[in-house]
Coordinates of C-alpha atoms and ligand atoms in Angstrom, one line a residue:
X5 CA 0.0 0.0 0.0
X6 CA 2.8 2.4 0.9
X7 CA 4.1 1.9 -2.7
X8 CA 0.8 3.2 -4.0
X9 CA 1.1 6.4 -1.9
X10 CA 4.3 7.5 -3.5
X11 CA 4.6 11.3 -4.2
X12 CA 3.7 10.8 -7.9
X13 CA 0.3 9.3 -7.0
X14 CA -0.3 12.0 -4.4
X15 CA 0.0 14.7 -7.1
X16 CA -2.2 12.7 -9.4
X17 CA -4.9 12.4 -6.7
X18 CA -4.6 16.1 -5.9
X19 CA -4.9 17.1 -9.6
X20 CA -7.9 14.9 -10.1
X21 CA -9.7 16.4 -7.0
X22 CA -8.9 20.0 -7.9
X23 CA -10.0 19.4 -11.6
X24 CA -13.2 17.8 -10.3
X25 CA -14.0 20.8 -8.1
X26 CA -13.3 23.3 -10.8
X27 CA -15.4 21.4 -13.3
X28 CA -18.3 21.4 -10.9
X29 CA -18.0 25.1 -10.3
X30 CA -17.8 25.7 -14.0
X31 CA -20.9 23.7 -14.8
X32 CA -22.7 25.4 -11.9
X33 CA -21.9 28.9 -13.1
X34 CA -22.9 27.9 -16.6
X35 CA -26.3 26.6 -15.4
X36 CA -26.9 29.6 -13.2
X37 CA -26.4 32.1 -16.0
X38 CA -29.8 32.7 -17.5
X39 CA -29.7 33.5 -21.1
X40 CA -32.7 35.5 -22.1
X41 CA -33.9 34.7 -25.6
X42 CA -36.2 37.0 -27.6
X43 CA -38.5 35.9 -30.3
X44 CA -39.0 37.6 -33.6
X45 CA -41.4 40.2 -32.1
X46 CA -38.8 41.2 -29.4
X47 CA -40.7 39.4 -26.6
X48 CA -39.0 37.2 -24.1
X49 CA -39.2 33.6 -25.3
X50 CA -39.3 31.2 -22.4
X51 CA -38.6 28.2 -24.6
X52 CA -35.3 27.0 -26.0
X53 CA -36.9 26.7 -29.3
X54 CA -36.7 22.9 -29.3
X55 CA -39.9 21.2 -30.1
X56 CA -40.7 17.5 -30.2
X57 CA -43.7 15.5 -31.2
X58 CA -45.4 18.5 -32.6
X59 CA -46.0 20.5 -29.4
X60 CA -43.6 19.3 -26.8
X61 CA -41.5 22.4 -26.0
X62 CA -38.4 22.6 -23.9
X63 CA -38.6 25.5 -21.4
X64 CA -35.6 27.7 -20.6
X65 CA -36.2 28.4 -16.9
X66 CA -33.3 29.1 -14.5
X67 CA -32.5 26.5 -11.8
X68 CA -34.6 27.1 -8.7
X69 CA -32.6 29.2 -6.2
X70 CA -32.7 26.6 -3.4
X71 CA -31.4 24.0 -5.8
X72 CA -28.6 26.2 -6.8
X73 CA -27.8 27.0 -3.1
X74 CA -27.5 23.3 -2.4
X75 CA -24.9 22.9 -5.1
X76 CA -23.0 25.9 -3.8
X77 CA -23.1 24.6 -0.2
X78 CA -21.7 21.2 -1.3
X79 CA -18.9 23.0 -3.2
X80 CA -18.0 25.2 -0.2
X81 CA -18.2 22.1 2.0
X82 CA -15.8 20.2 -0.3
X83 CA -13.3 23.1 -0.3
X84 CA -13.5 23.5 3.5
X85 CA -13.2 19.7 3.9
X86 CA -10.0 19.6 1.8
X87 CA -8.7 22.6 3.8
X88 CA -9.1 20.9 7.2
X89 CA -8.8 17.2 6.4
X90 CA -6.4 15.1 4.3
X91 CA -7.9 14.2 0.9
X92 CA -5.8 16.2 -1.5
X93 CA -3.1 13.7 -1.6
X94 CA -0.2 16.1 -1.2
X95 CA -1.7 18.1 1.6
X96 CA -2.3 16.8 5.2
X97 CA -5.1 19.2 6.1
X98 CA -4.8 22.0 8.6
X99 CA -6.2 19.8 11.4
X100 CA -3.4 17.2 10.8
X101 CA -6.1 14.5 11.3
X102 CA -5.3 10.9 10.5
X103 CA -7.1 7.6 11.1
X104 CA -4.1 6.3 13.1
X105 CA -4.0 9.4 15.2
X106 CA -7.7 9.1 16.0
X107 CA -7.2 5.4 16.9
X108 CA -4.3 6.3 19.2
X109 CA -6.4 9.1 20.9
X110 CA -9.2 6.6 21.5
X111 CA -6.8 4.0 22.9
X112 CA -5.2 6.7 25.2
X113 CA -8.7 7.7 26.3
X114 CA -9.7 4.1 27.0
X115 CA -6.5 3.5 28.9
X116 CA -7.2 6.6 31.1
X117 CA -10.7 5.2 31.8
X118 CA -9.2 1.8 32.6
X119 CA -6.5 3.3 34.8
X120 CA -9.3 5.0 36.8
X121 CA -11.1 1.7 37.3
X122 CA -8.0 -0.3 38.2
X123 CA -6.6 2.6 40.2
X124 CA -9.1 1.7 43.0
X125 CA -7.5 -1.7 43.3
X126 CA -3.9 -0.4 43.5
X127 CA -2.2 -1.3 46.7
X128 CA -4.8 -3.9 47.6
X129 CA -3.7 -7.5 48.3
X130 CA -5.0 -10.4 46.2
X131 CA -6.9 -11.6 49.3
X132 CA -8.6 -8.3 49.6
X133 CA -9.5 -8.2 45.9
X134 CA -10.9 -11.7 46.1
X135 CA -13.5 -10.6 48.6
X136 CA -14.3 -7.3 46.8
X137 CA -17.4 -7.9 44.6
X138 CA -16.5 -5.0 42.2
X139 CA -13.0 -6.4 41.6
X140 CA -14.4 -10.0 41.2
X141 CA -17.0 -8.9 38.7
X142 CA -14.2 -7.4 36.6
X143 CA -12.0 -10.5 37.2
X144 CA -14.8 -12.8 36.1
X145 CA -15.4 -10.8 32.9
X146 CA -11.6 -10.9 32.1
X147 CA -11.7 -14.6 32.7
X148 CA -14.7 -15.2 30.5
X149 CA -13.1 -13.1 27.7
X150 CA -9.5 -14.4 27.9
X151 CA -9.4 -17.7 29.7
X152 CA -12.7 -19.5 29.4
X153 CA -12.0 -20.8 25.8
X154 CA -9.4 -23.1 27.3
X155 CA -10.3 -23.4 31.0
X156 CA -14.1 -23.4 30.6
X157 CA -16.5 -20.6 31.8
X158 CA -16.7 -22.4 35.2
X159 CA -12.9 -22.6 35.2
X160 CA -13.2 -26.3 35.8
X161 CA -11.1 -27.1 32.7
X162 CA -11.2 -30.3 30.6
X163 CA -8.8 -32.8 29.3
X164 CA -5.3 -31.2 29.1
X165 CA -6.7 -27.9 30.4
X166 CA -6.4 -27.8 34.2
X167 CA -9.3 -27.3 36.5
X168 CA -8.5 -24.0 38.4
X169 CA -11.1 -24.5 41.1
X170 CA -9.9 -27.7 42.8
X171 CA -6.9 -26.4 44.9
X172 CA -4.6 -28.8 43.0
X173 CA -1.8 -26.9 41.3
X174 CA 0.7 -27.9 38.7
X175 CA 2.8 -24.8 39.1
X176 CA 1.7 -23.4 42.5
X177 CA -1.5 -21.9 43.8
X178 CA -0.2 -18.8 45.7
X179 CA -1.4 -15.5 44.2
X180 CA 2.2 -14.7 43.1
X181 CA 2.6 -18.1 41.3
X182 CA -0.7 -17.6 39.6
X183 CA 0.3 -14.1 38.4
X184 CA 3.5 -15.6 37.1
X185 CA 1.6 -18.4 35.3
X186 CA -0.8 -15.9 33.7
X187 CA 1.8 -13.3 32.7
X188 CA 4.6 -15.6 31.4
X189 CA 2.6 -18.7 30.5
X190 CA 3.7 -22.2 31.3
X191 CA 5.1 -25.1 29.5
X192 CA 4.4 -28.5 31.0
X193 CA 6.9 -30.9 29.5
X194 CA 7.5 -34.6 30.1
X195 CA 9.9 -36.3 27.6
X196 CA 9.0 -39.7 26.1
X197 CA 10.4 -42.3 28.5
X198 CA 9.7 -45.7 27.0
X199 CA 13.3 -46.2 26.2
X200 CA 14.4 -45.3 29.7
X201 CA 11.8 -47.6 31.3
X202 CA 12.5 -50.6 29.1
X203 CA 10.2 -53.2 27.5
X204 CA 6.5 -52.6 27.0
X205 CA 5.8 -55.0 29.9
X206 CA 7.9 -52.8 32.2
X207 CA 6.1 -49.7 30.9
X208 CA 2.8 -51.4 32.0
X209 CA 4.3 -52.2 35.4
X210 CA 5.3 -48.6 36.0
X211 CA 1.8 -47.5 34.8
X212 CA 0.2 -49.8 37.4
X213 CA 2.5 -48.5 40.0
X214 CA 1.4 -45.0 39.2
X215 CA -2.3 -46.1 39.5
X216 CA -1.5 -47.6 42.9
X217 CA -0.1 -44.3 44.2
X218 CA -3.6 -42.8 44.2
X219 CA -5.4 -46.0 45.1
X220 CA -6.9 -46.2 41.7
X221 CA -7.9 -49.6 40.2
X222 CA -4.6 -51.4 39.5
X223 CA -2.9 -54.8 39.4
X224 CA -0.9 -55.1 42.7
X225 CA 1.6 -57.6 41.3
X226 CA 2.4 -55.3 38.3
X227 CA 2.5 -52.3 40.6
X228 CA 5.0 -53.9 42.9
X229 CA 7.2 -54.9 39.9
X230 CA 7.0 -51.3 38.6
X231 CA 8.1 -49.6 41.9
X232 CA 11.9 -49.7 41.2
X233 CA 11.6 -48.4 37.7
X234 CA 9.4 -45.6 38.9
X235 CA 12.0 -44.6 41.5
X236 CA 14.7 -44.7 38.9
X237 CA 13.0 -42.9 36.0
X238 CA 10.0 -40.9 37.2
X239 CA 10.9 -39.9 40.8
X240 CA 13.4 -37.2 39.5
X241 CA 10.4 -35.1 38.5
X242 CA 7.4 -36.6 40.2
X243 CA 9.1 -37.2 43.5
X244 CA 9.9 -40.6 45.2
X245 CA 6.4 -40.5 46.8
X246 CA 4.8 -39.4 43.5
X247 CA 3.6 -36.1 45.0
X248 CA 5.0 -34.1 42.1
X249 CA 7.1 -30.9 41.9
X250 CA 5.6 -27.6 41.3
X251 CA 8.9 -26.0 40.4
X252 CA 8.9 -27.9 37.1
X253 CA 5.2 -28.4 36.8
X254 CA 5.3 -32.2 37.4
X255 CA 1.8 -33.2 38.7
X256 CA 1.0 -35.0 41.9
X257 CA 0.2 -38.6 40.8
X258 CA -1.3 -39.6 44.2
X259 CA -4.5 -37.5 44.1
X260 CA -6.8 -39.0 41.5
X261 CA -6.8 -35.8 39.6
X262 CA -5.9 -36.6 36.0
X263 CA -5.2 -33.9 33.5
X264 CA -4.6 -36.2 30.6
X265 CA -6.9 -39.1 31.4
X266 CA -6.3 -42.0 33.7
X267 CA -6.1 -45.8 33.5
X268 CA -3.4 -48.0 32.2
X269 CA -3.8 -46.9 28.6
X270 CA -3.5 -43.1 29.3
X271 CA -0.5 -43.5 31.5
X272 CA 1.3 -45.9 29.1
X273 CA 0.6 -43.3 26.4
X274 CA 2.1 -40.6 28.6
X275 CA 5.3 -42.7 29.2
X276 CA 5.6 -43.7 25.5
X277 CA 4.9 -40.3 23.9
X278 CA 5.7 -37.8 26.6
X279 CA 3.5 -34.8 27.1
X280 CA 3.8 -31.2 26.0
X281 CA 1.2 -28.9 27.3
X282 CA 1.4 -25.1 26.8
X283 CA -0.3 -22.3 28.6
X284 CA 0.3 -19.2 26.4
X285 CA 1.7 -16.0 28.1
X286 CA -1.0 -13.4 28.6
X287 CA 1.2 -10.4 29.2
X288 CA 1.0 -9.3 25.6
X289 CA -2.8 -9.1 25.8
X290 CA -3.5 -8.1 29.4
X291 CA -2.0 -5.2 31.4
X292 CA -0.4 -5.8 34.8
X293 CA -3.5 -4.4 36.5
X294 CA -5.8 -6.8 34.6
X295 CA -3.5 -9.8 35.3
X296 CA -3.6 -8.9 39.0
X297 CA -7.4 -8.8 39.1
X298 CA -7.9 -12.0 37.1
X299 CA -5.3 -13.8 39.2
X300 CA -7.2 -12.7 42.3
X301 CA -10.3 -14.1 40.7
X302 CA -8.6 -17.4 40.0
X303 CA -7.1 -17.6 43.4
X304 CA -10.4 -16.9 45.0
X305 CA -12.1 -19.8 43.1
X306 CA -10.4 -22.3 45.4
X307 CA -9.7 -20.1 48.4
X308 CA -12.9 -18.3 49.4
X309 CA -16.5 -19.2 49.2
X310 CA -17.4 -15.6 49.3
X311 CA -16.0 -15.2 45.8
X312 CA -18.3 -17.8 44.3
X313 CA -21.3 -15.9 45.7
X314 CA -20.1 -12.6 44.2
X315 CA -20.9 -13.9 40.7
Ligands
HEC21 C1 -4.9 -21.5 24.8 C2 -5.4 -22.1 26.0 C3 -5.3 -21.3 27.3 C4 -5.7 -20.0 27.6 C5 -6.3 -19.0 26.6 C6 -5.4 -19.8 29.0 N1 -4.9 -21.0 29.5 FE1 -4.3 -21.2 31.4 N2 -3.5 -23.0 30.9 C7 -3.6 -23.7 29.7 C8 -3.0 -24.9 29.8 C9 -2.9 -25.9 28.6 C10 -2.4 -25.0 31.1 C11 -1.6 -26.2 31.6 C12 -0.1 -25.9 31.4 C13 0.6 -27.1 31.9 O1 0.2 -28.3 31.7 O2 1.7 -26.9 32.6 C14 -2.8 -23.8 31.8 C15 -2.5 -23.5 33.1 C16 -3.0 -22.5 33.8 C17 -2.7 -22.2 35.2 C18 -1.8 -23.1 36.1 C19 -2.7 -24.2 36.7 C20 -1.9 -25.0 37.7 O3 -2.4 -26.0 38.1 O4 -0.8 -24.6 38.1 C21 -3.4 -21.1 35.6 C22 -3.4 -20.5 36.9 C23 -4.0 -20.6 34.4 N3 -3.8 -21.5 33.3 C24 -4.8 -19.5 34.3 C25 -5.2 -18.9 33.1 C26 -5.9 -17.6 33.1 C27 -6.2 -16.8 34.3 C28 -6.1 -17.4 31.8 C29 -6.7 -16.2 31.1 C30 -6.1 -14.9 31.4 C31 -5.6 -18.5 31.0 N4 -5.1 -19.4 31.9 C32 -5.7 -18.7 29.6 C33 -4.3 -23.2 28.6 C34 -4.8 -21.9 28.5
HEC22 C1 11.5 -34.6 33.2 C2 10.5 -34.6 34.1 C3 9.5 -35.8 34.1 C4 9.8 -37.1 34.2 C5 11.2 -37.8 34.2 C6 8.5 -37.8 34.2 N1 7.5 -36.9 34.1 FE1 5.6 -37.4 34.1 N2 5.1 -35.5 33.9 C7 6.0 -34.4 33.9 C8 5.3 -33.2 33.7 C9 6.0 -31.8 33.6 C10 4.0 -33.5 33.5 C11 2.8 -32.6 33.3 C12 2.6 -32.3 31.9 C13 1.6 -31.2 31.7 O1 1.8 -30.0 32.1 O2 0.5 -31.5 31.3 C14 3.9 -35.0 33.6 C15 2.7 -35.6 33.6 C16 2.6 -37.0 33.8 C17 1.3 -37.7 33.8 C18 -0.1 -37.1 33.6 C19 -0.7 -36.8 34.8 C20 -2.1 -36.3 34.7 O3 -2.6 -35.6 35.6 O4 -2.8 -36.6 33.7 C21 1.6 -39.0 34.1 C22 0.6 -40.1 34.2 C23 3.0 -39.1 34.3 N3 3.6 -37.8 34.1 C24 3.7 -40.2 34.6 C25 5.1 -40.3 34.5 C26 5.8 -41.6 34.7 C27 5.1 -42.9 34.9 C28 7.1 -41.3 34.6 C29 8.3 -42.2 34.6 C30 8.2 -43.2 33.6 C31 7.2 -39.8 34.4 N4 6.0 -39.3 34.4 C32 8.4 -39.2 34.3 C33 7.4 -34.5 34.0 C34 8.1 -35.7 34.1

């Protein structure tokens, strides 16, 4: 597009516009001039002398005055418009108006409004915000607009998208950790480990050991056989007791909360294929103030009953 608006084209546009205006003015003056025609007897002849179909005459009346005025007004308007606003190609207009400038003004005005709203929350703790209905109404709206697509409008998540209401955290549930998660995003990553575990049978044994950790349905013989492999391969991230490690986002395997499905098949799949699960960083889309309020909302979902009522 910027190629198109080279200076040559700007002059071309300006010349077209000026020529158009001059032409309109010229036609207008011509039409406004009333040529008086006299007939052979010296009387004013109100016809142009053209006759059709025997008696159909063309009259030669001037344009009605109001009609003429309308044309003049539009012409004056056009000239004034090109004086104040860009349109002449080479000339910016005396107001220096531009679509980008208008957008930036609007954004600045909106930001001012937003700062006023979020200003009232400055200096308040997440705990205070979580029991402030005004803050939570905004937090919920932010959540519905920015998070619900993945985490569900009730924040209860679905397969691969964590439930944010259950007090079980991959990366930590303190307000500070939640802010960090939202602003920077998270990447939950478990490498494929089939080779490290060994044969498919050994993978099955480890899977049953994992099921046994939470008291889920399992084969006790296989689970016992898988214990050592679990300690050797999985404990580094999930902990010797399987309770997980929030520093690297490794989930607690003892709580019957399954992000990626449960049962032998799902766990064997996790071991064989590994898992990559990404929460995109929200800091490019949300301001720090917005992140603080939506983090308080999320924190409140599992920490106060008051918040649920504020909906
Ligand atoms: C594109 C989908 C997507 C969007 C949008 C999204 N999330 Fe997430 N979120 C995820 C996924 C996937 C994870 C799990 C990451 C992992 O497995 O480590 C996650 C994890 C989280 C966690 C960490 C949970 C835990 O157990 O530690 C929080 C908190 C969170 N999201 C809050 C939010 C909030 C608040 C928003 C909106 C501002 C949001 N998310 C928007 C996909 C999304
Ligand atoms: C390098 C660290 C690491 C190792 C080693 C590791 N895991 Fe994981 N594991 C993770 C992470 C991180 C996640 C969470 C992925 C996510 O964010 O969704 C995970 C998720 C899982 C899940 C899914 C849990 C759920 O809630 O659905 C299972 C099951 C699992 N691991 C089992 C194992 C087993 C069995 C082993 C050993 C063979 C193992 N992991 C070894 C890091 C590891």
